[in-house]
CSV table of C-alpha atoms in Angstrom, one decimal:
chain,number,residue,atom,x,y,z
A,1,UNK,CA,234.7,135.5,127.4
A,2,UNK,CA,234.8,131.6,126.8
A,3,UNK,CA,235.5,129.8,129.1
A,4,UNK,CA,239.9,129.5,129.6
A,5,UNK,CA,241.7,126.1,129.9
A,6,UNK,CA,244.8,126.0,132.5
A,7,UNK,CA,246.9,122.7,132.7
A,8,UNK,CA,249.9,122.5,135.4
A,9,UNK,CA,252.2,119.9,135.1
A,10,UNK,CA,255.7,118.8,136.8
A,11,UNK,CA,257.8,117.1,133.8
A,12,UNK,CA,260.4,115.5,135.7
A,13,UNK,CA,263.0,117.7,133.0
A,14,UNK,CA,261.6,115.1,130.4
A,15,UNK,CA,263.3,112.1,131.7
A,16,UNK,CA,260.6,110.1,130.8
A,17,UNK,CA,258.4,109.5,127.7
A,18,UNK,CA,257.9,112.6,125.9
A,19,UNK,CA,255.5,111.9,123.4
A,20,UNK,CA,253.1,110.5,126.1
A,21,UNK,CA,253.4,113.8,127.7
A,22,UNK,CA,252.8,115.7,124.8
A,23,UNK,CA,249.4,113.4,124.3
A,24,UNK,CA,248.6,114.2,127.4
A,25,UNK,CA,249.1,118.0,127.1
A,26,UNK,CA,247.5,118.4,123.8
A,27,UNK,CA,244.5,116.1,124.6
A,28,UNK,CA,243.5,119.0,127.5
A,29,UNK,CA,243.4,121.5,125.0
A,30,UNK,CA,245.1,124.1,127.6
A,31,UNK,CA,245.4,127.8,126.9
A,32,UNK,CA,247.7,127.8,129.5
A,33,UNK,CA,250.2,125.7,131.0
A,34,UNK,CA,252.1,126.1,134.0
A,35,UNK,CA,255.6,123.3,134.0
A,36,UNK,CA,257.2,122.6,136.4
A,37,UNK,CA,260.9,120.7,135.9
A,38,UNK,CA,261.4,122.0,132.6
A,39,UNK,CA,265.2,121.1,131.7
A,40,UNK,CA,267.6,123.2,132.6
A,41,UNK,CA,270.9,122.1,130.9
A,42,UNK,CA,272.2,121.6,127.8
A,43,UNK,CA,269.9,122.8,124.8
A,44,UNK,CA,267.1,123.3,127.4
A,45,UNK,CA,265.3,126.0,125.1
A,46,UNK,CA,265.7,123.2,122.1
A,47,UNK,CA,263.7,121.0,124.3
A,48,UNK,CA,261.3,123.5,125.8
A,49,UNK,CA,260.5,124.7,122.4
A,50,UNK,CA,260.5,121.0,120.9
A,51,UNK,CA,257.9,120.1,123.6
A,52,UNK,CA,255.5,123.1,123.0
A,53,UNK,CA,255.4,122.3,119.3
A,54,UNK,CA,254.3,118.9,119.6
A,55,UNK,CA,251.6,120.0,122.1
A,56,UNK,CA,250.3,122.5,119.5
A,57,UNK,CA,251.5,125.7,121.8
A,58,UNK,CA,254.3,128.0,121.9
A,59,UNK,CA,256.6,129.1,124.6
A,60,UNK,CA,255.6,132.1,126.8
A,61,UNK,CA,258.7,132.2,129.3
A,62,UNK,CA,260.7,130.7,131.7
A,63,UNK,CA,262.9,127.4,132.0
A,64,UNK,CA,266.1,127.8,133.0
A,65,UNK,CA,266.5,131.4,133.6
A,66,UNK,CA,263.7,130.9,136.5
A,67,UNK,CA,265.0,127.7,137.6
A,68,UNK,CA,262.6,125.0,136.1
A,69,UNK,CA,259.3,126.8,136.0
A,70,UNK,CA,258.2,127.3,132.3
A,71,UNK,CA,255.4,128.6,131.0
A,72,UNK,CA,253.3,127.8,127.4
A,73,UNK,CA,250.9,129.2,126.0
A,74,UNK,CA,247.7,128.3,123.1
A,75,UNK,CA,247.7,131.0,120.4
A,76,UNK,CA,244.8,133.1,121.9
A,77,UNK,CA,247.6,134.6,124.0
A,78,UNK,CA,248.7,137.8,123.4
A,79,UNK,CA,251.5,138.3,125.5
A,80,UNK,CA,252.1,141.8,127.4
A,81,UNK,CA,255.3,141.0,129.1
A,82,UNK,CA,257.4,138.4,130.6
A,83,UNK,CA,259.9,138.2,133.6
A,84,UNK,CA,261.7,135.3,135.7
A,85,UNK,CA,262.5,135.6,138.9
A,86,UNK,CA,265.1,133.6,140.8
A,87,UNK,CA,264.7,132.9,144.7
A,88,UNK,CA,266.7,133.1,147.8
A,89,UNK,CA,268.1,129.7,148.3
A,90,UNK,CA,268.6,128.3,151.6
A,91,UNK,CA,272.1,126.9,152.0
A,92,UNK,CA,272.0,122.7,151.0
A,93,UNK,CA,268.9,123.5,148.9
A,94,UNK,CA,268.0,123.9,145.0
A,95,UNK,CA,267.8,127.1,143.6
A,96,UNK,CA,264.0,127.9,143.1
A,97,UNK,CA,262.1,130.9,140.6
A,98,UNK,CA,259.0,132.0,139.6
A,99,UNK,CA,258.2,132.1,135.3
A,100,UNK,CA,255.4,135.1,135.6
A,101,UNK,CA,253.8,136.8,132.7
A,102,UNK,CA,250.7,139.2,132.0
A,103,UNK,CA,248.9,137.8,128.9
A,104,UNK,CA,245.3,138.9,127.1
A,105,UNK,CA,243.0,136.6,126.2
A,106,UNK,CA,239.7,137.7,124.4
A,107,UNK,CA,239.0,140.5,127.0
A,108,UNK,CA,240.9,140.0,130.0
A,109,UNK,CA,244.0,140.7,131.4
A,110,UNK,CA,245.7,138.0,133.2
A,111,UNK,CA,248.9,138.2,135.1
A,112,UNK,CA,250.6,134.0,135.8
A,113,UNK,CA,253.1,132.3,137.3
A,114,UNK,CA,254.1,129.3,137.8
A,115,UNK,CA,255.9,127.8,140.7
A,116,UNK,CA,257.9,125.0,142.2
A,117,UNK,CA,258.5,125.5,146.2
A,118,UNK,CA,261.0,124.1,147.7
A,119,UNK,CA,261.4,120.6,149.9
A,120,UNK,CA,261.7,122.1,153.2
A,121,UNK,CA,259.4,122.9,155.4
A,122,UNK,CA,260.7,127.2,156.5
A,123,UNK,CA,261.5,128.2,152.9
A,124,UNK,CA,258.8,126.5,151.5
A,125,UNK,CA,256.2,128.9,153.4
A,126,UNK,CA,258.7,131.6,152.9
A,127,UNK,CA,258.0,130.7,148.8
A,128,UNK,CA,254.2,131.1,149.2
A,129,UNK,CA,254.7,134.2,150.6
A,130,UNK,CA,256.6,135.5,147.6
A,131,UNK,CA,254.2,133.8,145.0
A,132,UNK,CA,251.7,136.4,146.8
A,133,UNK,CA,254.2,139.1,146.5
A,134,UNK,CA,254.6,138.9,142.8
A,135,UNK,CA,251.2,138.2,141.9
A,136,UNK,CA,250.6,141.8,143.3
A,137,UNK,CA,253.9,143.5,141.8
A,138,UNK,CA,252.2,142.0,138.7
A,139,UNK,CA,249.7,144.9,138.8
A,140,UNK,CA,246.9,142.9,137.5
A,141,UNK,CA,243.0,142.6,138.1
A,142,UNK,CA,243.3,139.0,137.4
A,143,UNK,CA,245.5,136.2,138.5
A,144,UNK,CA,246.6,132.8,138.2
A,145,UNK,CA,249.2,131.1,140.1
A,146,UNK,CA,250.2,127.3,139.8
A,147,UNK,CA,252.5,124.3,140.3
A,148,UNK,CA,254.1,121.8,142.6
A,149,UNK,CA,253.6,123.0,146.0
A,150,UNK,CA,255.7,120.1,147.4
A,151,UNK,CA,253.2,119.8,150.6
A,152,UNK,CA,249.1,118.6,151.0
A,153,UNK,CA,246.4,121.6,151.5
A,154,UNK,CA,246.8,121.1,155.3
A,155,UNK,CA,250.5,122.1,155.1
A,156,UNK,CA,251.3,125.7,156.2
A,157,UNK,CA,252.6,126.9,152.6
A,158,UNK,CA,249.1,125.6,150.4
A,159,UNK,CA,247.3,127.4,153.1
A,160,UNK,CA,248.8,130.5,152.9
A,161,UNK,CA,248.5,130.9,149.5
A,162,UNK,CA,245.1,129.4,149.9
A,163,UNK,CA,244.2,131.9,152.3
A,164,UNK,CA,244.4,134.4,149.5
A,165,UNK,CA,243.6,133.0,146.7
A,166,UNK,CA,241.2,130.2,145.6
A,167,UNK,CA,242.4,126.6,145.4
A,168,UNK,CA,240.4,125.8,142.3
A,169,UNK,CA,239.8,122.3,143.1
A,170,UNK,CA,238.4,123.3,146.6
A,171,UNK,CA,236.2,125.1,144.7
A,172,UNK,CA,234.9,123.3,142.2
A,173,UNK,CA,236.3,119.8,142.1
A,174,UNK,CA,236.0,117.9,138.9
A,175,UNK,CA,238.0,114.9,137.9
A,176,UNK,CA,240.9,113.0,140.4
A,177,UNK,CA,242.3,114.5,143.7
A,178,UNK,CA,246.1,113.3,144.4
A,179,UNK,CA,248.4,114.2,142.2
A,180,UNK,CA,251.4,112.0,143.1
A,181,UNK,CA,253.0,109.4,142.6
A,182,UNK,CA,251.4,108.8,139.1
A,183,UNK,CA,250.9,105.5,139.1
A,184,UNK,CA,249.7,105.3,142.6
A,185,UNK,CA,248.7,108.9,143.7
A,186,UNK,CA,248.5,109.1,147.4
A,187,UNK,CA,249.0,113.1,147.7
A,188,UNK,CA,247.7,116.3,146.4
A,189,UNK,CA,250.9,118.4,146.1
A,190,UNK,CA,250.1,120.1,143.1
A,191,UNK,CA,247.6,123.1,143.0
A,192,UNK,CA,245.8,126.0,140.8
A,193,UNK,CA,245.2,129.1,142.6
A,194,UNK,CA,243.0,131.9,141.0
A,195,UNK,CA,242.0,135.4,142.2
A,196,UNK,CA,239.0,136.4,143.1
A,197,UNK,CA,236.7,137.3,141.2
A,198,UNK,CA,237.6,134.3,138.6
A,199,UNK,CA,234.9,131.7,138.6
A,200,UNK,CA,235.9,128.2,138.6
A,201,UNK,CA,234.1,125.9,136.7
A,202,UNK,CA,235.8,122.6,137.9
A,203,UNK,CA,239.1,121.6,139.0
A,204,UNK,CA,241.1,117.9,139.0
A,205,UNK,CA,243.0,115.4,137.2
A,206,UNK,CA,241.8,114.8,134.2
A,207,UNK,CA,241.8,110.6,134.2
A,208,UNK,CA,238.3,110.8,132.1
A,209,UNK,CA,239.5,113.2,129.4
A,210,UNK,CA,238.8,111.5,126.0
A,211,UNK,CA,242.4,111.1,124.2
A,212,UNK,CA,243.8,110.4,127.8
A,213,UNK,CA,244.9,107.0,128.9
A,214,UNK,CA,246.1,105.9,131.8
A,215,UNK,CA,249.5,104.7,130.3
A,216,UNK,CA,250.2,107.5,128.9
A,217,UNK,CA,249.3,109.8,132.5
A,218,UNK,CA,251.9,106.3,133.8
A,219,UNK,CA,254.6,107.1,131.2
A,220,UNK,CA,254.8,110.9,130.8
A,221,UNK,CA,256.5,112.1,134.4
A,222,UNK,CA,255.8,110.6,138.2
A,223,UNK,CA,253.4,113.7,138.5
A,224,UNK,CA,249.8,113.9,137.3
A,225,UNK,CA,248.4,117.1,135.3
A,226,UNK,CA,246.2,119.4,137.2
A,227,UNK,CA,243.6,120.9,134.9
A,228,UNK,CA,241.2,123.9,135.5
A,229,UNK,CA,238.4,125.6,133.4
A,230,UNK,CA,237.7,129.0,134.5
A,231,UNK,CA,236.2,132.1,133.3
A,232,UNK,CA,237.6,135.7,134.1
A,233,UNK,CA,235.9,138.4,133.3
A,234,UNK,CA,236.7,141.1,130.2
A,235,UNK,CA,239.1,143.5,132.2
């Protein structure tokens, strides 16, 4: 199949500018995008669904009801199901969930989610455990997870999940590293994992992206996007 775009991206709940984000979603041309931060409040689905229209994609599931994680979607989706899934939550800390779905695109069979783990350091790695859970409850022969992992690939949580899955920009880097803060990124906190038996074609931040600027990556949220081009097989 050709080759499949996935963009992940911590908004910030769109406290910031929103039609810089929307350039800078649209200019990667994802099939896929895994949010993190999506509003929760008042007339979050107004906003969710105002944000995926001026980024040319539709709304595949999450937001509130999973705690912030949202997933979008190009129109080569088809969509198979969806479910959210709220977390545990430690006592003094934020509710966390998981947006998952199974989609088709062209030939394959894809099961996602995307994630936010928490601050602190025991639940966090409790999280990445869970992100493995579901990705197998998913029943899938593909899978991609992604989002802010809130720690560095040395941390105990990225290296758990990497341990089962591939960290795409280990793989195949491609583009920037860190990932925060977005004007001056010091850290990589935020991550695409794929099963195996995806091939990664290249992994980063995508600062050289015609249509991208750097006032815009600036302006849109204190993260920067994460985006992956990978190929999975017909399934």
């Amino acid at each position: 199949m050709p080759a499949l775009r996935v963009l992940t991206y911590n908004i910030r709940s769109l406290r910031d500018d929103e039609d810089a984000l929307a350039r800078v979603i649209r200019a990667c041309a994802p099939d896929l995008v895994f949010i993190q931060e999506a509003p929760r409040f008042f007339r979050w689905r107004k906003h969710a669904a105002r944000l995926a229209a001026k980024s040319d994609l539709v709304v595949l599931g999450g937001g509130a009801t999973a705690a912030g994680p949202l997933l979008l979607c190009s129109l080569r989706a088809t969509v198979e199901r969806t479910e959210d899934i709220l977390l545990p939550r430690a006592p003094g800390q934020h509710r966390r969930g998981f947006a998952t779905a199974v989609v088709r695109i062209g030939g394959a069979r894809i099961g996602v989610l995307s994630c936010h783990l928490s601050l602190q350091t025991g639940e966090r790695y409790e999280q990445a455990g869970l992100v493995l859970d579901r990705l197998t409850a998913l029943d899938v022969p593909y899978a991609i997870a992604a989002g802010d992992i809130n720690e560095r690939p040395a941390g105990r949580a990225f290296r758990r999940l990497a341990a089962e899955l591939q960290d795409c920009r280990a793989v195949a880097p491609l583009g920037g590293e860190h990932t925060f803060p977005s004007e001056r990124p010091v850290r990589r906190i935020d991550a695409i994992f794929a099963s195996e038996g995806i091939t990664v074609q290249g992994c980063g931040v995508p600062h050289d992206l015609p249509g991208i600027t750097p006032a815009d990556l600036s302006a849109a949220t204190d993260h920067l996007p994460v985006l992956a081009t990978l190929t999975v097989p017909e399934s």
